[in-house]
Amino acid sequence: MAAARNKILVKTTLVEMDGDEMTRIMWQMVKDKLIFPHLDIKLEYYDLGLEKRNDTDDKITFDSAEAIKKYGVGVKCATITPNKARMSEYNLKQEWKSPNGTIRAALDGTVFRGPILVNNIPPAERAWQDPIHIGRHAYGDVYKNAEIAVPGPGKGEIVFTPADGGETVRLTIQDFKGPGVLQGIHNTDKSIGSFAKACFSYAYDLKVHLWFGTKDTISKTYDARFKKIFEEEYEANWKGKYEAAGIEYFFTLIDDAVARIMRDKGGILWACKNYDGDVLSDMLGSAYGSLAMMTSVLVSPDGHYEYEAAHGTVQKHYYKHLKGEETSSNSMALIFAWAGALKKRGEMDGTPDVVDFAEKLAKAATDTVESGVMTGDLLRVAIENPNNRKVNTEEFLDAVAQRLEEKLSA
Ligand code: NAP
Ligand code: MG
C-alpha cells in the first residue's frame, strides 16, 4: 500500500487553479486518488470556479497569474467563460472575461497543444505515428480586429498616424460600389518575436522538428513579417542547437504545410498563426480521437508554465451528474495536465524522483486505456477488442490509481 512508502517530496510550491462543473468534480478525484496518496506537495490554491471569480470581481484570476510568475509552474482545471446564459445561471455581476485569456495576457504566453497517444485508438489520419503538436500564436490578427459593415458605395481605407508627428500613411482597400464589409487587423513585432522564441524553445525541449507556415506569397508585408522574424530568431539563437539535436526548422507556405502534414509521420511542432491554430487544433483534436485526448500548456517567454486540459468543463455531463445519473467523463487530459506540471516542477527543482513520478502517472493513464478500460468517448473510437469495457468517471480514475500504485511499488 501507498502508506508503506515514503511520500515523494515536491520541493517548490505548485500553483493550483480549480475550475467548474464536471472538470471540478474530476479535479478533486484526481488529487484524492492520484496525487495526495503519493506526494508530499505544497499547493497554492486558487479557486477559479465562477462563483469565486464573481465574489472577488475576478481578482482571483489575476492573482493566480501572478502566482505562476512567482513560482514558475501552475496546473489549471477547465473554467466557464461566461456568456448571457451563465449570467443568469450564476447570477453574475458582470460577464467576466475568459480566465484563460486573462492568464495568457498576463504571461504573454504561447499555447501548445499535443495529443495523448494510445495504441488502441488510431488517429483518423493513418500516416500519423508520432504526435503532431500545435503552437498557436494567441495575440492579434482577427481576434483583435476592427470591423465595419459597409452600408453602400464609398471608399474603404487603412490609415496609420505616427505618434511622433511623422507622415500619415493612407492606403485604399476598396472603392465600394455597393454594400459590403471591411476589417482591420494588426500584430506587433514584440508579440511575434515572443511567439517565435516560445516555439523554437518548445520544439527544442521536445526534440521535434518545427514547422511554420504563413501566406507570405499573398500577404507580402503582414505574413512576410512573421516569416522574417522566425528566420531571424532561428539564425540568431537556434541554428547550431537544432543541427546538433538533429531537428530542423522548416518554413513553407501554409497551404503546403497543411498538404504535407496529412502525409507526414508526425513528430512535429506546428507553429500556427492565431486563426490557423484555432481551427487546426480542433481538427487535430478530433482526428486523435476525443477532445479529452488533447493536452494544453501555456509557455511564457520568461519560462513560466501553465498546464491544463484542452477541453472545457463538460457541462452536459455535469448536468447529468447533478441529476444523480452516472457519467463516463474522461479525465485523461486532466491527469496529463498534472503529470506535465509535476514533470516540469521536478525538472526545474532538479528532483528526478518527481519527474519519475510524473512519467509513471502519465503511463498509468495510457496503460489503463490500452488495457481496454476506458470512458464512453473513447470506446466509440477504439479498435474493437473483447477486453474493451466502458467504465464510469470514478471507475476510470480508480483503475489508473491501481496501475500507478503497481508502478510505484515495482
Ligand atoms: P467541452 O466542455 O469541451 O465539451 C464539449 C463536448 O465534448 C462534451 O459535451 C462531450 O461530448 C465532449 N467532451 C469534452 N471533454 C470531455 C471529457 N473530458 N470526457 C468526455 N467527453 C468530453 O465544451 P463546451 O461544452 O462547449 O463548453 C463547456 C464550458 O467549458 C463552457 O462554459 C466554456 O466556456 C468552457 N470552456 C473552457 C475551456 C477551458 O477552460 N480551457 C475550454 C473550452 C471551453 P458529449 O456530450 O458528446 O459526451
Ligand atoms: Mg477553435
Coordinates of C-alpha atoms and ligand atoms in Angstrom, one line a residue:
M1 CA 0.0 0.0 0.0
A2 CA 0.9 3.6 -0.5
A3 CA 1.3 4.2 3.2
A4 CA 4.2 1.8 3.4
R5 CA 6.3 4.0 1.2
N6 CA 7.6 7.5 2.0
K7 CA 5.8 10.2 0.0
I8 CA 7.9 11.9 -2.7
L9 CA 8.8 15.4 -1.8
V10 CA 8.0 18.2 -4.3
K11 CA 10.4 20.9 -3.4
T12 CA 8.7 24.0 -4.7
T13 CA 5.1 25.1 -4.3
L14 CA 2.9 24.3 -7.2
V15 CA 0.1 26.7 -8.2
E16 CA -3.2 25.1 -8.4
M17 CA -6.2 26.7 -10.2
D18 CA -9.5 24.9 -9.6
G19 CA -12.4 25.3 -12.1
D20 CA -16.0 24.5 -12.9
E21 CA -18.6 21.8 -13.5
M22 CA -17.7 18.2 -14.4
T23 CA -14.0 19.0 -14.5
R24 CA -14.2 20.4 -11.0
I25 CA -15.6 17.0 -9.8
M26 CA -12.9 15.1 -11.7
W27 CA -10.2 17.5 -10.4
Q28 CA -10.9 16.6 -6.8
M29 CA -10.9 12.9 -7.7
V30 CA -7.5 13.3 -9.5
K31 CA -6.0 14.9 -6.4
D32 CA -7.5 12.5 -3.9
K33 CA -6.7 9.3 -5.9
L34 CA -3.5 10.1 -7.7
I35 CA -1.7 13.0 -6.1
F36 CA -2.2 13.2 -2.4
P37 CA -1.5 9.5 -1.6
H38 CA 1.9 9.7 -3.2
L39 CA 3.3 13.2 -3.0
D40 CA 4.4 15.5 -0.2
I41 CA 3.4 18.6 -2.0
K42 CA 2.5 22.2 -1.2
L43 CA -0.2 23.6 -3.4
E44 CA -1.0 27.3 -3.6
Y45 CA -4.7 27.1 -4.3
Y46 CA -6.8 29.5 -6.4
D47 CA -10.4 28.7 -6.8
L48 CA -11.2 29.9 -10.3
G49 CA -14.7 28.5 -10.1
L50 CA -17.2 31.0 -11.5
E51 CA -18.7 31.8 -8.1
K52 CA -15.4 32.7 -6.6
R53 CA -14.4 34.8 -9.6
N54 CA -17.7 36.7 -9.3
D55 CA -17.3 37.2 -5.5
T56 CA -13.8 38.6 -6.0
D57 CA -14.6 40.7 -9.0
D58 CA -12.3 38.3 -10.9
K59 CA -9.3 39.4 -8.8
I60 CA -8.6 35.8 -8.0
T61 CA -7.8 35.1 -11.7
F62 CA -5.2 37.9 -11.8
D63 CA -3.7 36.7 -8.5
S64 CA -3.4 33.2 -9.8
A65 CA -1.5 34.5 -12.9
E66 CA 0.9 36.4 -10.6
A67 CA 1.4 33.3 -8.6
I68 CA 2.5 31.4 -11.7
K69 CA 5.0 34.2 -12.4
K70 CA 6.3 33.8 -8.8
Y71 CA 6.6 30.0 -8.6
G72 CA 7.0 29.2 -12.3
V73 CA 4.6 26.3 -12.7
G74 CA 0.8 26.1 -12.4
V75 CA -1.9 23.5 -13.2
K76 CA -5.4 24.6 -14.1
C77 CA -8.8 23.0 -14.3
A78 CA -11.2 24.0 -17.0
T79 CA -13.3 27.1 -16.3
I80 CA -16.5 28.6 -17.6
T81 CA -16.2 31.6 -19.8
P82 CA -19.5 33.4 -19.0
N83 CA -22.0 34.2 -21.7
K84 CA -25.6 35.5 -21.4
A85 CA -26.9 32.2 -20.2
R86 CA -24.3 31.9 -17.5
M87 CA -25.1 35.5 -16.3
S88 CA -28.5 34.3 -15.1
E89 CA -27.5 30.8 -14.2
Y90 CA -24.8 32.1 -11.7
N91 CA -26.4 35.5 -11.0
L92 CA -23.2 37.3 -12.1
K93 CA -22.3 40.9 -11.5
Q94 CA -20.6 41.0 -14.9
E95 CA -19.9 38.8 -17.9
W96 CA -16.4 38.1 -16.6
K97 CA -13.6 37.6 -19.2
S98 CA -12.2 34.2 -20.1
P99 CA -9.7 33.3 -17.3
N100 CA -7.5 31.7 -20.0
G101 CA -7.4 35.0 -21.9
T102 CA -6.5 36.9 -18.7
I103 CA -3.8 34.4 -17.7
R104 CA -2.4 34.4 -21.3
A105 CA -2.3 38.1 -21.4
A106 CA -0.5 38.3 -18.0
L107 CA 2.1 35.7 -19.1
D108 CA 2.3 36.9 -22.7
G109 CA 2.3 33.2 -23.5
T110 CA 2.0 30.8 -26.4
V111 CA -0.4 27.9 -26.1
F112 CA 0.9 24.5 -27.2
R113 CA -1.4 21.6 -27.7
G114 CA -0.4 17.9 -28.2
P115 CA -2.3 14.6 -28.5
I116 CA -2.2 11.8 -25.9
L117 CA -1.4 8.8 -28.0
V118 CA -2.5 5.2 -27.1
N119 CA -2.1 2.2 -29.3
N120 CA -5.7 1.2 -29.4
I121 CA -7.1 4.5 -30.7
P122 CA -5.7 5.1 -34.2
P123 CA -5.6 8.7 -35.4
A124 CA -8.1 9.4 -38.2
E125 CA -5.0 10.0 -40.4
R126 CA -3.2 6.7 -40.7
A127 CA 0.2 8.2 -41.5
W128 CA 0.5 9.9 -38.1
Q129 CA 2.7 7.7 -35.9
D130 CA 4.2 10.4 -33.7
P131 CA 2.4 13.3 -32.1
I132 CA 1.8 16.5 -34.0
H133 CA 1.8 19.4 -31.6
I134 CA 0.4 22.8 -32.4
G135 CA 1.8 26.1 -31.2
R136 CA -0.9 28.8 -31.5
H137 CA 0.0 32.4 -31.5
A138 CA -2.5 33.8 -29.1
Y139 CA -2.3 37.5 -29.9
G140 CA -3.8 39.8 -32.5
D141 CA -5.0 39.2 -36.1
V142 CA -8.8 38.8 -36.4
Y143 CA -9.1 38.3 -32.6
K144 CA -8.4 41.9 -32.0
N145 CA -9.8 43.5 -35.1
A146 CA -11.9 46.5 -36.1
E147 CA -14.8 45.8 -38.5
I148 CA -17.2 47.9 -40.4
A149 CA -20.4 46.9 -42.1
V150 CA -20.3 49.0 -45.2
P151 CA -23.8 50.2 -46.0
G152 CA -23.2 51.3 -49.6
P153 CA -20.8 53.0 -52.0
G154 CA -17.8 54.7 -50.6
K155 CA -14.0 54.3 -50.0
G156 CA -12.6 51.8 -47.6
E157 CA -9.1 52.9 -46.3
I158 CA -6.4 51.8 -44.0
V159 CA -4.6 54.7 -42.2
F160 CA -1.6 54.9 -39.9
T161 CA -0.9 58.1 -37.9
P162 CA 2.6 58.1 -36.4
A163 CA 2.8 59.2 -32.7
D164 CA 5.9 61.2 -33.4
G165 CA 4.1 63.5 -35.8
G166 CA 5.6 61.9 -38.9
E167 CA 3.8 61.5 -42.2
T168 CA 0.4 59.7 -42.1
V169 CA 0.2 56.6 -44.3
R170 CA -3.1 56.0 -46.1
L171 CA -4.0 53.2 -48.5
T172 CA -7.2 52.4 -50.3
I173 CA -8.5 48.9 -49.5
Q174 CA -11.6 49.1 -51.8
D175 CA -13.7 51.5 -53.6
F176 CA -17.1 50.1 -52.7
K177 CA -19.8 50.3 -55.4
G178 CA -22.4 48.8 -53.0
P179 CA -22.7 47.3 -49.5
G180 CA -20.0 45.0 -48.1
V181 CA -17.7 44.6 -45.1
L182 CA -14.4 45.9 -44.1
Q183 CA -11.8 44.7 -41.5
G184 CA -8.6 46.0 -39.9
I185 CA -6.2 43.7 -38.1
H186 CA -2.7 44.1 -36.6
N187 CA 0.1 42.4 -34.9
T188 CA 3.3 43.6 -33.2
D189 CA 7.0 42.6 -33.7
K190 CA 7.2 42.1 -29.9
S191 CA 4.4 39.6 -29.8
I192 CA 5.5 37.8 -33.0
G193 CA 9.0 37.7 -31.5
S194 CA 7.9 36.1 -28.2
F195 CA 5.8 33.6 -30.2
A196 CA 8.9 32.6 -32.3
K197 CA 11.1 32.3 -29.2
A198 CA 8.5 30.1 -27.5
C199 CA 8.1 27.8 -30.5
F200 CA 11.8 27.3 -31.1
S201 CA 12.3 26.6 -27.4
Y202 CA 9.4 24.3 -27.0
A203 CA 10.3 22.2 -30.1
Y204 CA 13.8 22.0 -28.9
D205 CA 12.6 20.8 -25.5
L206 CA 10.5 18.1 -27.1
K207 CA 13.3 17.3 -29.7
V208 CA 10.8 17.5 -32.6
H209 CA 11.0 19.5 -35.9
L210 CA 9.5 22.9 -36.0
W211 CA 7.2 23.8 -38.9
F212 CA 5.8 27.2 -39.6
G213 CA 3.6 28.3 -42.5
T214 CA 2.1 31.6 -43.5
K215 CA 0.6 33.1 -46.6
D216 CA 3.5 35.3 -47.4
T217 CA 3.2 35.0 -51.1
I218 CA -0.1 36.9 -50.9
S219 CA 0.5 38.9 -47.8
K220 CA 3.9 40.3 -48.7
T221 CA 4.1 42.7 -45.7
Y222 CA 1.9 41.2 -42.9
D223 CA 2.6 37.5 -43.2
A224 CA 6.1 38.1 -44.6
R225 CA 6.9 39.8 -41.3
F226 CA 6.1 36.7 -39.4
K227 CA 8.4 34.7 -41.7
K228 CA 11.2 37.2 -41.3
I229 CA 11.0 37.3 -37.5
F230 CA 11.0 33.5 -37.3
E231 CA 14.1 33.3 -39.6
E232 CA 16.0 35.9 -37.6
E233 CA 15.2 34.1 -34.4
Y234 CA 16.4 30.8 -35.9
E235 CA 19.6 32.2 -37.2
A236 CA 20.4 34.1 -34.1
N237 CA 19.6 31.6 -31.4
W238 CA 18.8 28.1 -32.6
K239 CA 20.6 27.0 -35.8
G240 CA 23.5 25.4 -34.0
K241 CA 21.4 23.8 -31.3
Y242 CA 18.9 22.4 -33.8
E243 CA 21.6 21.0 -36.0
A244 CA 23.3 19.3 -33.0
A245 CA 20.0 17.9 -31.9
G246 CA 19.2 16.5 -35.4
I247 CA 16.0 18.5 -35.7
E248 CA 15.1 21.1 -38.3
Y249 CA 13.2 24.3 -38.7
F250 CA 11.1 24.2 -41.8
F251 CA 9.2 27.1 -43.3
T252 CA 6.7 26.7 -46.1
L253 CA 3.5 28.2 -47.4
I254 CA 0.6 27.5 -45.1
D255 CA -1.2 25.5 -47.9
D256 CA 1.8 23.4 -48.4
A257 CA 2.2 22.8 -44.7
V258 CA -1.5 21.6 -44.5
A259 CA -1.0 19.2 -47.5
R260 CA 2.3 17.9 -46.1
I261 CA 1.0 17.3 -42.6
M262 CA -1.6 14.8 -43.9
R263 CA 1.2 12.6 -45.3
D264 CA 3.8 13.1 -42.6
K265 CA 4.5 10.6 -39.8
G266 CA 4.4 13.4 -37.2
G267 CA 7.0 14.3 -34.5
I268 CA 6.5 17.9 -35.3
L269 CA 5.6 21.1 -33.6
W270 CA 3.5 23.1 -36.0
A271 CA 3.6 26.8 -35.3
C272 CA 0.4 28.4 -36.4
K273 CA -0.8 32.0 -36.7
N274 CA -3.7 32.8 -34.4
Y275 CA -6.6 31.8 -36.7
D276 CA -4.8 28.8 -38.2
G277 CA -4.0 27.5 -34.7
D278 CA -7.6 28.0 -33.6
V279 CA -9.0 26.0 -36.5
L280 CA -6.3 23.4 -36.9
S281 CA -6.0 22.5 -33.2
D282 CA -9.7 21.5 -33.3
M283 CA -9.1 19.4 -36.4
L284 CA -6.2 17.6 -34.8
G285 CA -8.1 17.1 -31.5
S286 CA -10.9 15.3 -33.2
A287 CA -8.5 13.4 -35.5
Y288 CA -6.8 12.0 -32.5
G289 CA -10.0 10.5 -31.1
S290 CA -11.5 12.7 -28.5
L291 CA -11.3 16.2 -27.1
A292 CA -10.2 14.6 -23.8
M293 CA -7.0 13.3 -25.5
M294 CA -5.6 16.7 -26.1
T295 CA -3.2 18.4 -23.7
S296 CA -2.5 22.1 -23.5
V297 CA 0.3 24.2 -21.9
L298 CA 0.8 27.9 -21.9
V299 CA 4.5 28.8 -22.0
S300 CA 5.7 32.4 -21.3
P301 CA 8.9 33.9 -22.8
D302 CA 10.2 34.1 -19.2
G303 CA 9.9 30.4 -18.8
H304 CA 6.7 30.1 -16.8
Y305 CA 4.4 27.2 -17.5
E306 CA 0.6 26.6 -17.0
Y307 CA -0.7 23.1 -17.8
E308 CA -4.3 22.3 -18.4
A309 CA -6.7 20.1 -20.5
A310 CA -7.6 21.5 -23.9
H311 CA -11.3 20.7 -23.4
G312 CA -14.0 22.7 -21.5
T313 CA -15.9 22.0 -18.3
V314 CA -18.0 19.2 -20.0
Q315 CA -21.3 20.9 -19.0
K316 CA -23.6 18.3 -20.3
H317 CA -22.1 15.5 -18.2
Y318 CA -22.2 17.8 -15.1
Y319 CA -26.0 18.3 -15.5
K320 CA -26.4 14.5 -15.6
H321 CA -24.2 14.2 -12.6
L322 CA -26.3 16.8 -10.7
K323 CA -29.4 14.7 -11.5
G324 CA -27.7 11.8 -9.9
E325 CA -27.2 10.0 -13.2
E326 CA -24.0 8.0 -13.9
T327 CA -21.4 9.8 -16.0
S328 CA -18.5 8.5 -18.1
S329 CA -16.3 11.5 -18.4
N330 CA -12.7 11.2 -19.4
S331 CA -10.1 12.5 -17.1
M332 CA -7.1 11.7 -19.3
A333 CA -6.3 15.4 -20.2
L334 CA -6.6 16.5 -16.6
I335 CA -4.3 13.7 -15.5
F336 CA -1.8 14.7 -18.2
A337 CA -2.1 18.4 -17.0
W338 CA -1.0 17.2 -13.5
A339 CA 1.7 15.0 -14.9
G340 CA 3.0 17.8 -17.2
A341 CA 3.1 20.3 -14.4
L342 CA 4.8 17.9 -11.9
K343 CA 7.4 16.8 -14.5
K344 CA 8.2 20.5 -15.2
R345 CA 8.3 21.2 -11.5
G346 CA 10.7 18.3 -11.0
E347 CA 12.9 19.4 -13.9
M348 CA 13.1 22.9 -12.5
D349 CA 13.8 21.8 -9.0
G350 CA 16.3 19.1 -10.1
T351 CA 14.3 16.4 -8.4
P352 CA 14.4 13.3 -10.6
D353 CA 12.1 11.3 -8.3
V354 CA 9.3 13.9 -9.0
V355 CA 10.0 13.6 -12.8
D356 CA 9.8 9.8 -12.5
F357 CA 6.5 10.0 -10.6
A358 CA 5.1 12.3 -13.3
E359 CA 6.1 9.9 -16.0
K360 CA 4.6 6.9 -14.2
L361 CA 1.4 8.9 -13.6
A362 CA 1.0 9.5 -17.4
K363 CA 2.0 6.0 -18.2
A364 CA -0.5 4.6 -15.7
A365 CA -3.2 6.5 -17.5
T366 CA -2.3 5.4 -21.1
D367 CA -1.8 1.8 -19.9
T368 CA -5.3 1.8 -18.5
V369 CA -6.8 2.8 -21.8
E370 CA -4.6 0.4 -23.7
S371 CA -5.8 -2.4 -21.4
G372 CA -9.3 -1.7 -22.7
V373 CA -10.6 0.2 -19.6
M374 CA -12.0 3.4 -20.9
T375 CA -14.7 6.0 -20.8
G376 CA -17.5 6.3 -23.3
D377 CA -16.0 8.9 -25.6
L378 CA -13.0 6.5 -26.3
L379 CA -15.0 3.3 -26.6
R380 CA -16.7 4.8 -29.7
V381 CA -13.3 5.2 -31.5
A382 CA -11.2 2.4 -30.0
I383 CA -10.1 -0.6 -32.1
E384 CA -12.5 -3.4 -31.3
N385 CA -11.3 -5.8 -28.7
P386 CA -13.1 -8.2 -26.3
N387 CA -11.2 -6.6 -23.4
N388 CA -12.8 -3.2 -24.1
R389 CA -15.0 -2.1 -21.2
K390 CA -16.8 1.2 -20.7
V391 CA -16.3 2.5 -17.1
N392 CA -17.8 5.5 -15.3
T393 CA -15.9 8.6 -14.3
E394 CA -14.8 7.3 -11.0
E395 CA -14.1 3.8 -12.0
F396 CA -11.7 5.0 -14.7
L397 CA -9.7 7.0 -12.1
D398 CA -9.7 4.0 -9.7
A399 CA -8.2 1.9 -12.5
V400 CA -5.5 4.4 -13.1
A401 CA -4.8 4.7 -9.4
Q402 CA -4.3 0.9 -9.1
R403 CA -1.9 0.9 -12.0
L404 CA 0.0 3.8 -10.6
E405 CA 0.3 2.0 -7.3
E406 CA 1.7 -1.0 -9.1
K407 CA 4.3 1.1 -10.9
L408 CA 5.4 2.9 -7.8
S409 CA 5.8 -0.2 -5.7
A410 CA 7.5 -2.2 -8.5
Ligands
NAP1 P1 -16.5 20.9 -23.6 O1 -16.6 21.1 -22.2 O2 -15.1 20.7 -24.2 O3 -17.4 19.7 -24.1 C1 -17.9 19.5 -25.4 C2 -18.3 18.1 -25.6 O4 -17.1 17.3 -25.9 C3 -18.9 17.4 -24.4 O5 -20.3 17.6 -24.3 C4 -18.5 16.0 -24.6 O6 -19.3 15.4 -25.6 C5 -17.1 16.1 -25.2 N1 -16.1 16.1 -24.1 C6 -15.2 17.2 -23.8 N2 -14.4 16.8 -22.8 C7 -14.7 15.6 -22.5 C8 -14.2 14.7 -21.5 N3 -13.3 15.0 -20.6 N4 -14.8 13.4 -21.4 C9 -15.8 13.1 -22.2 N5 -16.3 13.9 -23.2 C10 -15.8 15.1 -23.3 O7 -17.1 22.2 -24.4 P2 -18.4 23.0 -24.1 O8 -19.5 22.1 -23.6 O9 -18.6 23.8 -25.4 O10 -18.1 24.1 -23.0 C11 -18.5 23.9 -21.7 C12 -17.8 25.1 -20.9 O11 -16.4 25.0 -20.9 C13 -18.2 26.5 -21.4 O12 -18.7 27.3 -20.4 C14 -16.9 27.0 -21.9 O13 -16.8 28.4 -21.6 C15 -15.9 26.3 -21.1 N6 -14.6 26.0 -21.8 C16 -13.4 26.1 -21.0 C17 -12.2 25.9 -21.6 C18 -11.0 26.0 -20.7 O14 -11.1 26.4 -19.5 N7 -9.8 25.7 -21.2 C19 -12.1 25.5 -22.9 C20 -13.2 25.3 -23.7 C21 -14.5 25.6 -23.1 P3 -20.6 14.5 -25.4 O15 -21.6 15.5 -24.8 O16 -21.0 14.1 -26.8 O17 -20.3 13.4 -24.5
MG2 MG -11.1 26.5 -32.1

